[in-house]
mmCIF file with all atom_site columns, C-alpha atoms in Angstrom:
data_model
loop_
_atom_site.group_PDB
_atom_site.id
_atom_site.type_symbol
_atom_site.label_atom_id
_atom_site.label_alt_id
_atom_site.label_comp_id
_atom_site.label_asym_id
_atom_site.label_entity_id
_atom_site.label_seq_id
_atom_site.pdbx_PDB_ins_code
_atom_site.Cartn_x
_atom_site.Cartn_y
_atom_site.Cartn_z
_atom_site.occupancy
_atom_site.B_iso_or_equiv
_atom_site.pdbx_formal_charge
_atom_site.auth_seq_id
_atom_site.auth_comp_id
_atom_site.auth_asym_id
_atom_site.auth_atom_id
_atom_site.pdbx_PDB_model_num
ATOM 1   C CA . UNK A 1 1   ? 127.940 -32.842 -97.296  1.00 60.00 ? 12  UNK A CA 1
ATOM 2   C CA . UNK A 1 2   ? 127.641 -30.773 -100.370 1.00 83.00 ? 13  UNK A CA 1
ATOM 3   C CA . UNK A 1 3   ? 128.814 -27.346 -99.291  1.00 85.00 ? 14  UNK A CA 1
ATOM 4   C CA . UNK A 1 4   ? 130.873 -25.004 -101.453 1.00 85.00 ? 15  UNK A CA 1
ATOM 5   C CA . UNK A 1 5   ? 131.922 -21.463 -101.689 1.00 86.00 ? 16  UNK A CA 1
ATOM 6   C CA . UNK A 1 6   ? 128.914 -19.324 -102.349 1.00 88.00 ? 17  UNK A CA 1
ATOM 7   C CA . UNK A 1 7   ? 128.733 -18.078 -105.964 1.00 87.00 ? 18  UNK A CA 1
ATOM 8   C CA . UNK A 1 8   ? 127.571 -14.735 -104.699 1.00 90.00 ? 19  UNK A CA 1
ATOM 9   C CA . UNK A 1 9   ? 126.881 -12.863 -101.543 1.00 91.00 ? 20  UNK A CA 1
ATOM 10  C CA . UNK A 1 10  ? 123.195 -13.539 -101.656 1.00 92.00 ? 21  UNK A CA 1
ATOM 11  C CA . UNK A 1 11  ? 120.300 -12.558 -99.236  1.00 93.00 ? 22  UNK A CA 1
ATOM 12  C CA . UNK A 1 12  ? 120.615 -15.735 -97.201  1.00 93.00 ? 23  UNK A CA 1
ATOM 13  C CA . UNK A 1 13  ? 124.489 -15.208 -96.899  1.00 92.00 ? 24  UNK A CA 1
ATOM 14  C CA . UNK A 1 14  ? 123.897 -11.705 -95.802  1.00 93.00 ? 25  UNK A CA 1
ATOM 15  C CA . UNK A 1 15  ? 121.320 -12.659 -93.093  1.00 94.00 ? 26  UNK A CA 1
ATOM 16  C CA . UNK A 1 16  ? 123.841 -15.313 -91.858  1.00 94.00 ? 27  UNK A CA 1
ATOM 17  C CA . UNK A 1 17  ? 126.732 -12.749 -91.776  1.00 92.00 ? 28  UNK A CA 1
ATOM 18  C CA . UNK A 1 18  ? 124.479 -10.387 -89.821  1.00 93.00 ? 29  UNK A CA 1
ATOM 19  C CA . UNK A 1 19  ? 123.757 -13.057 -87.233  1.00 93.00 ? 30  UNK A CA 1
ATOM 20  C CA . UNK A 1 20  ? 127.428 -13.952 -86.699  1.00 92.00 ? 31  UNK A CA 1
ATOM 21  C CA . UNK A 1 21  ? 128.891 -10.495 -87.041  1.00 91.00 ? 32  UNK A CA 1
ATOM 22  C CA . UNK A 1 22  ? 126.258 -7.717  -86.838  1.00 92.00 ? 33  UNK A CA 1
ATOM 23  C CA . UNK A 1 23  ? 127.040 -5.039  -89.254  1.00 91.00 ? 34  UNK A CA 1
ATOM 24  C CA . UNK A 1 24  ? 129.751 -7.240  -90.861  1.00 89.00 ? 35  UNK A CA 1
ATOM 25  C CA . UNK A 1 25  ? 130.378 -7.577  -94.579  1.00 87.00 ? 36  UNK A CA 1
ATOM 26  C CA . UNK A 1 26  ? 131.433 -10.725 -96.626  1.00 88.00 ? 37  UNK A CA 1
ATOM 27  C CA . UNK A 1 27  ? 134.508 -10.498 -98.959  1.00 88.00 ? 38  UNK A CA 1
ATOM 28  C CA . UNK A 1 28  ? 136.151 -13.106 -101.134 1.00 88.00 ? 39  UNK A CA 1
ATOM 29  C CA . UNK A 1 29  ? 139.813 -13.699 -100.424 1.00 86.00 ? 40  UNK A CA 1
ATOM 30  C CA . UNK A 1 30  ? 142.607 -14.875 -102.736 1.00 82.00 ? 41  UNK A CA 1
ATOM 31  C CA . UNK A 1 31  ? 143.796 -18.414 -101.946 1.00 83.00 ? 42  UNK A CA 1
ATOM 32  C CA . UNK A 1 32  ? 147.495 -19.321 -102.204 1.00 83.00 ? 43  UNK A CA 1
ATOM 33  C CA . UNK A 1 33  ? 148.184 -22.554 -100.235 1.00 82.00 ? 44  UNK A CA 1
ATOM 34  C CA . UNK A 1 34  ? 151.614 -23.033 -98.681  1.00 85.00 ? 45  UNK A CA 1
ATOM 35  C CA . UNK A 1 35  ? 153.478 -26.199 -99.849  1.00 87.00 ? 46  UNK A CA 1
ATOM 36  C CA . UNK A 1 36  ? 153.336 -27.506 -96.340  1.00 87.00 ? 47  UNK A CA 1
ATOM 37  C CA . UNK A 1 37  ? 149.795 -26.625 -95.672  1.00 89.00 ? 48  UNK A CA 1
ATOM 38  C CA . UNK A 1 38  ? 147.634 -29.185 -93.933  1.00 90.00 ? 49  UNK A CA 1
ATOM 39  C CA . UNK A 1 39  ? 144.136 -29.675 -95.328  1.00 87.00 ? 50  UNK A CA 1
ATOM 40  C CA . UNK A 1 40  ? 141.427 -27.999 -93.236  1.00 86.00 ? 51  UNK A CA 1
ATOM 41  C CA . UNK A 1 41  ? 143.792 -26.860 -90.590  1.00 92.00 ? 52  UNK A CA 1
ATOM 42  C CA . UNK A 1 42  ? 143.670 -23.025 -90.844  1.00 92.00 ? 53  UNK A CA 1
ATOM 43  C CA . UNK A 1 43  ? 144.968 -22.270 -87.258  1.00 94.00 ? 54  UNK A CA 1
ATOM 44  C CA . UNK A 1 44  ? 148.312 -24.216 -87.376  1.00 94.00 ? 55  UNK A CA 1
ATOM 45  C CA . UNK A 1 45  ? 148.831 -23.255 -90.976  1.00 93.00 ? 56  UNK A CA 1
ATOM 46  C CA . UNK A 1 46  ? 148.486 -19.556 -90.266  1.00 94.00 ? 57  UNK A CA 1
ATOM 47  C CA . UNK A 1 47  ? 150.635 -20.013 -87.089  1.00 95.00 ? 58  UNK A CA 1
ATOM 48  C CA . UNK A 1 48  ? 153.437 -21.577 -89.417  1.00 94.00 ? 59  UNK A CA 1
ATOM 49  C CA . UNK A 1 49  ? 153.093 -18.742 -91.771  1.00 94.00 ? 60  UNK A CA 1
ATOM 50  C CA . UNK A 1 50  ? 153.406 -16.217 -88.997  1.00 95.00 ? 61  UNK A CA 1
ATOM 51  C CA . UNK A 1 51  ? 156.639 -17.942 -87.739  1.00 96.00 ? 62  UNK A CA 1
ATOM 52  C CA . UNK A 1 52  ? 158.166 -17.801 -91.313  1.00 95.00 ? 63  UNK A CA 1
ATOM 53  C CA . UNK A 1 53  ? 156.861 -14.346 -92.568  1.00 95.00 ? 64  UNK A CA 1
ATOM 54  C CA . UNK A 1 54  ? 155.529 -12.394 -89.754  1.00 97.00 ? 65  UNK A CA 1
ATOM 55  C CA . UNK A 1 55  ? 152.110 -10.559 -89.953  1.00 97.00 ? 66  UNK A CA 1
ATOM 56  C CA . UNK A 1 56  ? 149.029 -11.380 -88.040  1.00 96.00 ? 67  UNK A CA 1
ATOM 57  C CA . UNK A 1 57  ? 146.490 -14.142 -87.596  1.00 96.00 ? 68  UNK A CA 1
ATOM 58  C CA . UNK A 1 58  ? 142.970 -12.680 -88.283  1.00 93.00 ? 69  UNK A CA 1
ATOM 59  C CA . UNK A 1 59  ? 140.047 -14.758 -86.955  1.00 93.00 ? 70  UNK A CA 1
ATOM 60  C CA . UNK A 1 60  ? 136.610 -14.561 -88.523  1.00 91.00 ? 71  UNK A CA 1
ATOM 61  C CA . UNK A 1 61  ? 134.009 -16.779 -90.270  1.00 92.00 ? 72  UNK A CA 1
ATOM 62  C CA . UNK A 1 62  ? 134.315 -18.790 -93.431  1.00 90.00 ? 73  UNK A CA 1
ATOM 63  C CA . UNK A 1 63  ? 130.949 -19.222 -95.087  1.00 91.00 ? 74  UNK A CA 1
ATOM 64  C CA . UNK A 1 64  ? 129.727 -22.212 -96.942  1.00 91.00 ? 75  UNK A CA 1
ATOM 65  C CA . UNK A 1 65  ? 126.602 -22.878 -98.903  1.00 92.00 ? 76  UNK A CA 1
ATOM 66  C CA . UNK A 1 66  ? 124.747 -25.977 -100.100 1.00 92.00 ? 77  UNK A CA 1
ATOM 67  C CA . UNK A 1 67  ? 122.565 -24.226 -102.681 1.00 89.00 ? 78  UNK A CA 1
ATOM 68  C CA . UNK A 1 68  ? 118.891 -24.142 -101.863 1.00 89.00 ? 79  UNK A CA 1
ATOM 69  C CA . UNK A 1 69  ? 119.535 -26.362 -98.742  1.00 93.00 ? 80  UNK A CA 1
ATOM 70  C CA . UNK A 1 70  ? 121.699 -24.477 -96.132  1.00 92.00 ? 81  UNK A CA 1
ATOM 71  C CA . UNK A 1 71  ? 124.382 -21.842 -95.477  1.00 94.00 ? 82  UNK A CA 1
ATOM 72  C CA . UNK A 1 72  ? 126.775 -22.131 -92.576  1.00 93.00 ? 83  UNK A CA 1
ATOM 73  C CA . UNK A 1 73  ? 129.574 -20.245 -90.937  1.00 93.00 ? 84  UNK A CA 1
ATOM 74  C CA . UNK A 1 74  ? 132.659 -21.956 -89.726  1.00 92.00 ? 85  UNK A CA 1
ATOM 75  C CA . UNK A 1 75  ? 135.207 -20.214 -87.461  1.00 93.00 ? 86  UNK A CA 1
ATOM 76  C CA . UNK A 1 76  ? 138.309 -19.571 -89.405  1.00 92.00 ? 87  UNK A CA 1
ATOM 77  C CA . UNK A 1 77  ? 141.774 -18.051 -89.506  1.00 93.00 ? 88  UNK A CA 1
ATOM 78  C CA . UNK A 1 78  ? 143.672 -16.346 -92.268  1.00 92.00 ? 89  UNK A CA 1
ATOM 79  C CA . UNK A 1 79  ? 146.958 -14.566 -92.577  1.00 93.00 ? 90  UNK A CA 1
ATOM 80  C CA . UNK A 1 80  ? 147.368 -10.801 -92.617  1.00 94.00 ? 91  UNK A CA 1
ATOM 81  C CA . UNK A 1 81  ? 150.671 -9.864  -94.205  1.00 95.00 ? 92  UNK A CA 1
ATOM 82  C CA . UNK A 1 82  ? 152.859 -7.220  -92.749  1.00 97.00 ? 93  UNK A CA 1
ATOM 83  C CA . UNK A 1 83  ? 151.658 -5.026  -95.688  1.00 97.00 ? 94  UNK A CA 1
ATOM 84  C CA . UNK A 1 84  ? 148.006 -5.655  -94.638  1.00 95.00 ? 95  UNK A CA 1
ATOM 85  C CA . UNK A 1 85  ? 146.876 -8.017  -97.382  1.00 93.00 ? 96  UNK A CA 1
ATOM 86  C CA . UNK A 1 86  ? 144.436 -10.840 -96.225  1.00 91.00 ? 97  UNK A CA 1
ATOM 87  C CA . UNK A 1 87  ? 145.398 -14.189 -97.712  1.00 88.00 ? 98  UNK A CA 1
ATOM 88  C CA . UNK A 1 88  ? 143.939 -17.634 -97.343  1.00 87.00 ? 99  UNK A CA 1
ATOM 89  C CA . UNK A 1 89  ? 146.884 -19.998 -96.918  1.00 77.00 ? 100 UNK A CA 1
ATOM 90  C CA . UNK A 1 90  ? 145.474 -23.304 -96.143  1.00 71.00 ? 101 UNK A CA 1
ATOM 91  C CA . UNK A 1 91  ? 144.506 -26.179 -98.449  1.00 69.00 ? 102 UNK A CA 1
ATOM 92  C CA . UNK A 1 92  ? 140.871 -27.113 -98.878  1.00 65.00 ? 103 UNK A CA 1
ATOM 93  C CA . UNK A 1 93  ? 139.351 -30.489 -98.792  1.00 54.00 ? 104 UNK A CA 1
ATOM 94  C CA . UNK A 1 94  ? 138.052 -32.033 -102.046 1.00 43.00 ? 105 UNK A CA 1
ATOM 95  C CA . UNK A 1 95  ? 134.831 -30.505 -103.243 1.00 42.00 ? 106 UNK A CA 1
ATOM 96  C CA . UNK A 1 96  ? 135.125 -27.173 -101.699 1.00 46.00 ? 107 UNK A CA 1
ATOM 97  C CA . UNK A 1 97  ? 136.050 -24.158 -103.794 1.00 46.00 ? 108 UNK A CA 1
ATOM 98  C CA . UNK A 1 98  ? 139.113 -22.150 -103.138 1.00 45.00 ? 109 UNK A CA 1
ATOM 99  C CA . UNK A 1 99  ? 137.649 -18.699 -102.412 1.00 47.00 ? 110 UNK A CA 1
ATOM 100 C CA . UNK A 1 100 ? 136.093 -18.426 -98.997  1.00 48.00 ? 111 UNK A CA 1
ATOM 101 C CA . UNK A 1 101 ? 133.798 -15.676 -97.997  1.00 48.00 ? 112 UNK A CA 1
ATOM 102 C CA . UNK A 1 102 ? 134.804 -13.880 -94.821  1.00 50.00 ? 113 UNK A CA 1
ATOM 103 C CA . UNK A 1 103 ? 132.621 -12.028 -92.401  1.00 45.00 ? 114 UNK A CA 1
#
C-alpha cells in the first residue's frame, strides 16, 4: 500500500474525519518514538509509556492518505502526558511519515 501522512487536512480528509468523529477536527502531533517502541504497536507502546511516566492513553483515529486514490482512518492510541501534551510514541513502519493526523 502507498499510504502516508496527508500533506494537509484537505476536503477529502475533512469528510473522512466528519464520518468517524462527527464535529471532530484533525491535528498533527509531534512524534518522539521511545527506544523500546515496537513498530505499528501503538496500544502496548502507550501502555509501557504509562507505566514509566504516568499520564493517560488517548484513543482516536490516525489518518492515512494515498494521494488521489484513498484516505483511511486507523484506530489508534497516543500518550497524553501528565501536563496534557499529546505525543506520538510509537515507531512507524517504513514508508509512513512520522506526523499522524488525529481526529
